Coordinates of C-alpha atoms in Angstrom, one line a residue:
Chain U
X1 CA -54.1 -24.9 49.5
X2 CA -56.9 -26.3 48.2
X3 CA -57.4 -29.4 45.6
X4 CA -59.1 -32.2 43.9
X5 CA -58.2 -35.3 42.1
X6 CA -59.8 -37.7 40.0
X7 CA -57.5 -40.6 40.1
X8 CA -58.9 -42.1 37.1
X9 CA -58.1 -41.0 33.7
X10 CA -60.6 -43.0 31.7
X11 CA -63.7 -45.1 33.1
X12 CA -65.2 -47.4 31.4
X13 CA -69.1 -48.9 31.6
X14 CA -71.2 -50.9 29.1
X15 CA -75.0 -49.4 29.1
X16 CA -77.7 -50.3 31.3
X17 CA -74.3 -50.8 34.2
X18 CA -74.4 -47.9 37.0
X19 CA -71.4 -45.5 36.7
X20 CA -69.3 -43.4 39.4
X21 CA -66.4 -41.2 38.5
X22 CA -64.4 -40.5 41.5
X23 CA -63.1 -37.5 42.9
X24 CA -61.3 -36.8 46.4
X25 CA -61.2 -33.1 47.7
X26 CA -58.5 -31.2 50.3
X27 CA -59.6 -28.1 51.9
X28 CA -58.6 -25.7 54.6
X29 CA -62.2 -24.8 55.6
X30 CA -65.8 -26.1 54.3
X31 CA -65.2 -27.8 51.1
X32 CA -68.0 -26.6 48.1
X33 CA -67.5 -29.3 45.0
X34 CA -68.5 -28.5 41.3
X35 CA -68.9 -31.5 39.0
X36 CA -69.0 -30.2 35.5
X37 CA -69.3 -32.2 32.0
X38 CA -67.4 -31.8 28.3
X39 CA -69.0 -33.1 25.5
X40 CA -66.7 -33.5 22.2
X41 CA -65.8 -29.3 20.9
X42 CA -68.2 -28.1 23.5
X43 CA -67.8 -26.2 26.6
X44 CA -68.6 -27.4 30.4
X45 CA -71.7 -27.6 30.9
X46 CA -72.9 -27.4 34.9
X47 CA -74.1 -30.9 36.4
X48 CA -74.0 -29.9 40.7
X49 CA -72.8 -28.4 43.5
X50 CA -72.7 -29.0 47.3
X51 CA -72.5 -26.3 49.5
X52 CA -73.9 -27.9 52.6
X53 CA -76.7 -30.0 53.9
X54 CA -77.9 -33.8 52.3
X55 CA -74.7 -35.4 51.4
X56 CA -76.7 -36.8 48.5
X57 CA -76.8 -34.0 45.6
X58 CA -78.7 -34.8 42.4
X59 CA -78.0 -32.8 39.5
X60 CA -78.8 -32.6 35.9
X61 CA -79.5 -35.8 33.3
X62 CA -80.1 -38.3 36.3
X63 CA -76.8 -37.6 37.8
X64 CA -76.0 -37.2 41.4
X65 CA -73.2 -37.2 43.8
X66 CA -72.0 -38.1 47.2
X67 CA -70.5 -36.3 49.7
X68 CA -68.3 -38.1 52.4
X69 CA -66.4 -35.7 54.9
X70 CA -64.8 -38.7 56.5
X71 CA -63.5 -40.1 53.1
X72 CA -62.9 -36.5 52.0
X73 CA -64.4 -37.8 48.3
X74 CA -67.1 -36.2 46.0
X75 CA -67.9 -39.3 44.1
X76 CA -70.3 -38.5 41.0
X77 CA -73.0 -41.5 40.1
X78 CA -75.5 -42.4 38.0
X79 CA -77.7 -45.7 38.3
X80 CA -77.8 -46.6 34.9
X81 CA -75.1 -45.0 31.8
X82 CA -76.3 -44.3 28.7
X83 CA -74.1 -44.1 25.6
X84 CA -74.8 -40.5 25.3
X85 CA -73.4 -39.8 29.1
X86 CA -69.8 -40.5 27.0
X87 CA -67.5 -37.2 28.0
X88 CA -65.3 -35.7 29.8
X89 CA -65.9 -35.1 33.6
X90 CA -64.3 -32.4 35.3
X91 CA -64.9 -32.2 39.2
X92 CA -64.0 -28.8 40.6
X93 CA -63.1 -27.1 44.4
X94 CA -63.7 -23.2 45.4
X95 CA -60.6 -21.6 46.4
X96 CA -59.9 -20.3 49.3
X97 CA -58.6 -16.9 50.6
X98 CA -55.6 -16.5 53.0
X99 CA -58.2 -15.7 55.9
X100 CA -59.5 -19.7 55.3
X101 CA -62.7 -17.9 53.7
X102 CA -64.1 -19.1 50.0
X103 CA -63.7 -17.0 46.7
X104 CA -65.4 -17.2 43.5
X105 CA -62.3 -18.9 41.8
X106 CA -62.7 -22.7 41.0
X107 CA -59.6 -25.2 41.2
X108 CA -60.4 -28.1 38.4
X109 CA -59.7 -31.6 38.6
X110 CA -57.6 -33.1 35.5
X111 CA -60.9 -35.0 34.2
X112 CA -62.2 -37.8 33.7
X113 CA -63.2 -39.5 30.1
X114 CA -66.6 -41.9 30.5
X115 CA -66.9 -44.0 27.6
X116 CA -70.3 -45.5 27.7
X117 CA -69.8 -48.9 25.4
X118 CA -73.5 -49.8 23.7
Chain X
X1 CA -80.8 -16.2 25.0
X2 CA -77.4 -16.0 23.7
X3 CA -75.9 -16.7 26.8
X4 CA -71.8 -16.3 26.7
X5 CA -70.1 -16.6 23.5
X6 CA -66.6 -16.5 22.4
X7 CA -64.6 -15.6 18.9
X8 CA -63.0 -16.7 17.0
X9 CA -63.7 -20.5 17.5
X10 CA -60.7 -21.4 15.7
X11 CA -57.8 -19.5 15.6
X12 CA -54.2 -20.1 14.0
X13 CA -51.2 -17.7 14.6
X14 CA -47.6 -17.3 14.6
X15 CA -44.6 -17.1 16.9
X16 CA -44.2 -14.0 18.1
X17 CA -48.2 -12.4 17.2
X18 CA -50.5 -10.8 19.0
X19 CA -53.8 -12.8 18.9
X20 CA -57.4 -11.2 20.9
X21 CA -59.7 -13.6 22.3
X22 CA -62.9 -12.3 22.8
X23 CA -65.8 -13.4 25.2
X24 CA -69.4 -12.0 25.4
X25 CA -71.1 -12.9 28.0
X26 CA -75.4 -11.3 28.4
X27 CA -76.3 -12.2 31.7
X28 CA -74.9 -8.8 32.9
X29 CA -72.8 -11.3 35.5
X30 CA -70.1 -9.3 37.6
X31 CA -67.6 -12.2 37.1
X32 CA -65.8 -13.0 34.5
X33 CA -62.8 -15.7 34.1
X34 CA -60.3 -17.0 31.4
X35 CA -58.9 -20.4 31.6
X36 CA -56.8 -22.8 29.3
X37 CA -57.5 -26.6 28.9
X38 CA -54.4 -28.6 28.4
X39 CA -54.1 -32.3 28.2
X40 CA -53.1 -33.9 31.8
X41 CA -53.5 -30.3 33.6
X42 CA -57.5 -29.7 33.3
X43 CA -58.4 -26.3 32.9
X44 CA -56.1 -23.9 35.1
X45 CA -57.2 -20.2 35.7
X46 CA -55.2 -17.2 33.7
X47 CA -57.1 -14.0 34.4
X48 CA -60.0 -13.2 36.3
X49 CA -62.0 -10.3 36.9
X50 CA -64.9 -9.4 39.8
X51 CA -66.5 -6.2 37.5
X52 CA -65.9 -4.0 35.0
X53 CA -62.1 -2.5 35.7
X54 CA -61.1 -4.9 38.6
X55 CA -58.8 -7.8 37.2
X56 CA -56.7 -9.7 38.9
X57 CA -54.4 -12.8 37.8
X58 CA -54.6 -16.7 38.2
X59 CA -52.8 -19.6 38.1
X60 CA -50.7 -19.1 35.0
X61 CA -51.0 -15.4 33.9
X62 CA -47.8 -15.1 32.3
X63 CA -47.8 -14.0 28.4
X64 CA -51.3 -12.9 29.1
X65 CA -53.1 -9.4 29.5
X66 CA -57.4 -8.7 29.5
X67 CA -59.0 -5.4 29.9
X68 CA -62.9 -5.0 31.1
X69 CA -63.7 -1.5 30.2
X70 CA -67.6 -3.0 30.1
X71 CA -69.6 -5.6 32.3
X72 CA -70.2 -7.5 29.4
X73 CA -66.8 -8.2 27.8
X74 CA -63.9 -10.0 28.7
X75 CA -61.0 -9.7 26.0
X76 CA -58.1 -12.1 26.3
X77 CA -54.6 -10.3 24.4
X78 CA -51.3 -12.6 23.7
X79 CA -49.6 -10.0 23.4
X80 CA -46.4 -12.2 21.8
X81 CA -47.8 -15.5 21.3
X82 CA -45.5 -18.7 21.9
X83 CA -45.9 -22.2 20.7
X84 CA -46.1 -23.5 24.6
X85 CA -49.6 -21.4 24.5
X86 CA -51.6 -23.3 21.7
X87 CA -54.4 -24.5 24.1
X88 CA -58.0 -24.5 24.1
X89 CA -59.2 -21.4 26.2
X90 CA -62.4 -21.1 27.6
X91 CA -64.3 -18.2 29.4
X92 CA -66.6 -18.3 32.2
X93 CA -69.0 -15.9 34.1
X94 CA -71.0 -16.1 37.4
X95 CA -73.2 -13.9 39.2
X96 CA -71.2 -13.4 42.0
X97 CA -73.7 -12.7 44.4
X98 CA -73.1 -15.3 46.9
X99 CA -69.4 -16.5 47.3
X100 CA -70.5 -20.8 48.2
X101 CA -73.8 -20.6 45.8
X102 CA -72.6 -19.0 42.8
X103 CA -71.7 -21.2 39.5
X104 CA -69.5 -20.8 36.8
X105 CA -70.9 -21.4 33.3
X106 CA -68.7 -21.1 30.2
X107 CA -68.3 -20.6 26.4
X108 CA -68.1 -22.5 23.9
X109 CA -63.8 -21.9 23.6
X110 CA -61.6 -20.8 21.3
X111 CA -59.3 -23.4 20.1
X112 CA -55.6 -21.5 19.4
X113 CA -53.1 -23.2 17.6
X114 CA -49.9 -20.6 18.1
X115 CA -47.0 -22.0 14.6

């Protein structure tokens, strides 16, 4: 079956510092990884995807994330945090089917909370 | 571009009620998806549904029906709700064109406290 953790529950990073939130992946077949972000009383919003190719994604707001098949991780980065990059991070696995194919159902992480200290 | 939207955004309810969630979504996207976000258990999959009058269940379906008699809308019915169900609960859609490409983007959610 497939999963994701983030084995951090809370990360913290004064401003200006670079960030990473950390996720590790399993998966019976190729492994397509979501990050998504909460802001307080809002839903996720979207940040990136990787489906295949550069194991360097960038996304949205200057984040990006790195794919490592050997380390099975999904790590999500960002060179410098701003207080306003406080949240909650979700990082996110397709599910499979029983033939080992992909389906359009995501399997979320338990999240991450960033809190960006000024 | 309204985009998806869900109502009510707060909801309160008792034991035993039946509460609808509804979700509006105007990108004419073929799937739609209900989850719940609980503390320590991220946001797990109830119901989803791959166009109008094809559903199917998730992760934790249980105390939990949803209808899509139109592309559009995605109801979500408690048909007796319990305490162990106050959640936040959030819809999603995607396009559904291309199983590894296609993105989930969701609403706003409906936070439900169940007394």
């Amino acid at each position: 079956a497939q999963s994701v953790a983030q084995p951090e529950d809370q990360v913290n990073v004064a401003e200006g510092n670079p960030l990473t939130v950390k996720c590790t992946y399993s998966v019976s077949g190729n492994p397509y990884l979501f990050w998504y972000v909460q802001y307080p009383n809002r839903g996720l919003q979207f940040l990136l995807k990787y489906i295949t190719g550069d194991n360097l994604v960038k996304g949205s707001y200057g984040f990006e994330a790195e794919f490592n098949k050997s380390q099975t991780s999904f790590h999500l980065k960002k060179p410098s945090a701003l207080v306003s990059d406080s949240a909650l991070y979700f990082c996110a696995v397709r599910d499979g089917d029983y033939y080992g194919g992909a389906t359009n159902k995501l399997i979320f992480g338990t999240g991450t909370l960033l809190a960006v200290q000024p | 571009d309204a985009g998806i939207t869900q109502s009510p955004r707060y909801k309160i309810t008792e034991t035993g009620r039946q509460v609808t969630l509804m979700c509006h979504q105007t990108w004419s996207h073929s799937y739609m998806f209900w989850y719940r976000q609980d503390l320590g258990h991220g946001l797990r999959l109830i119901y989803y549904s791959a166009a109008a009058d094809i559903t199917d269940k998730g992760e934790v379906p249980d105390g939990y029906v949803v209808s899509r008699s139109k592309t559009e809308n995605f109801p979500l019915t408690l048909e007796s709700a319990t305490r162990s169900q106050t959640s936040v609960y959030f819809c999603a859609s995607s396009e559904g064109l291309a199983v590894p490409m296609d993105t989930q983007y969701f609403g706003p959610g409906t936070r439900l406290t169940v007394l």
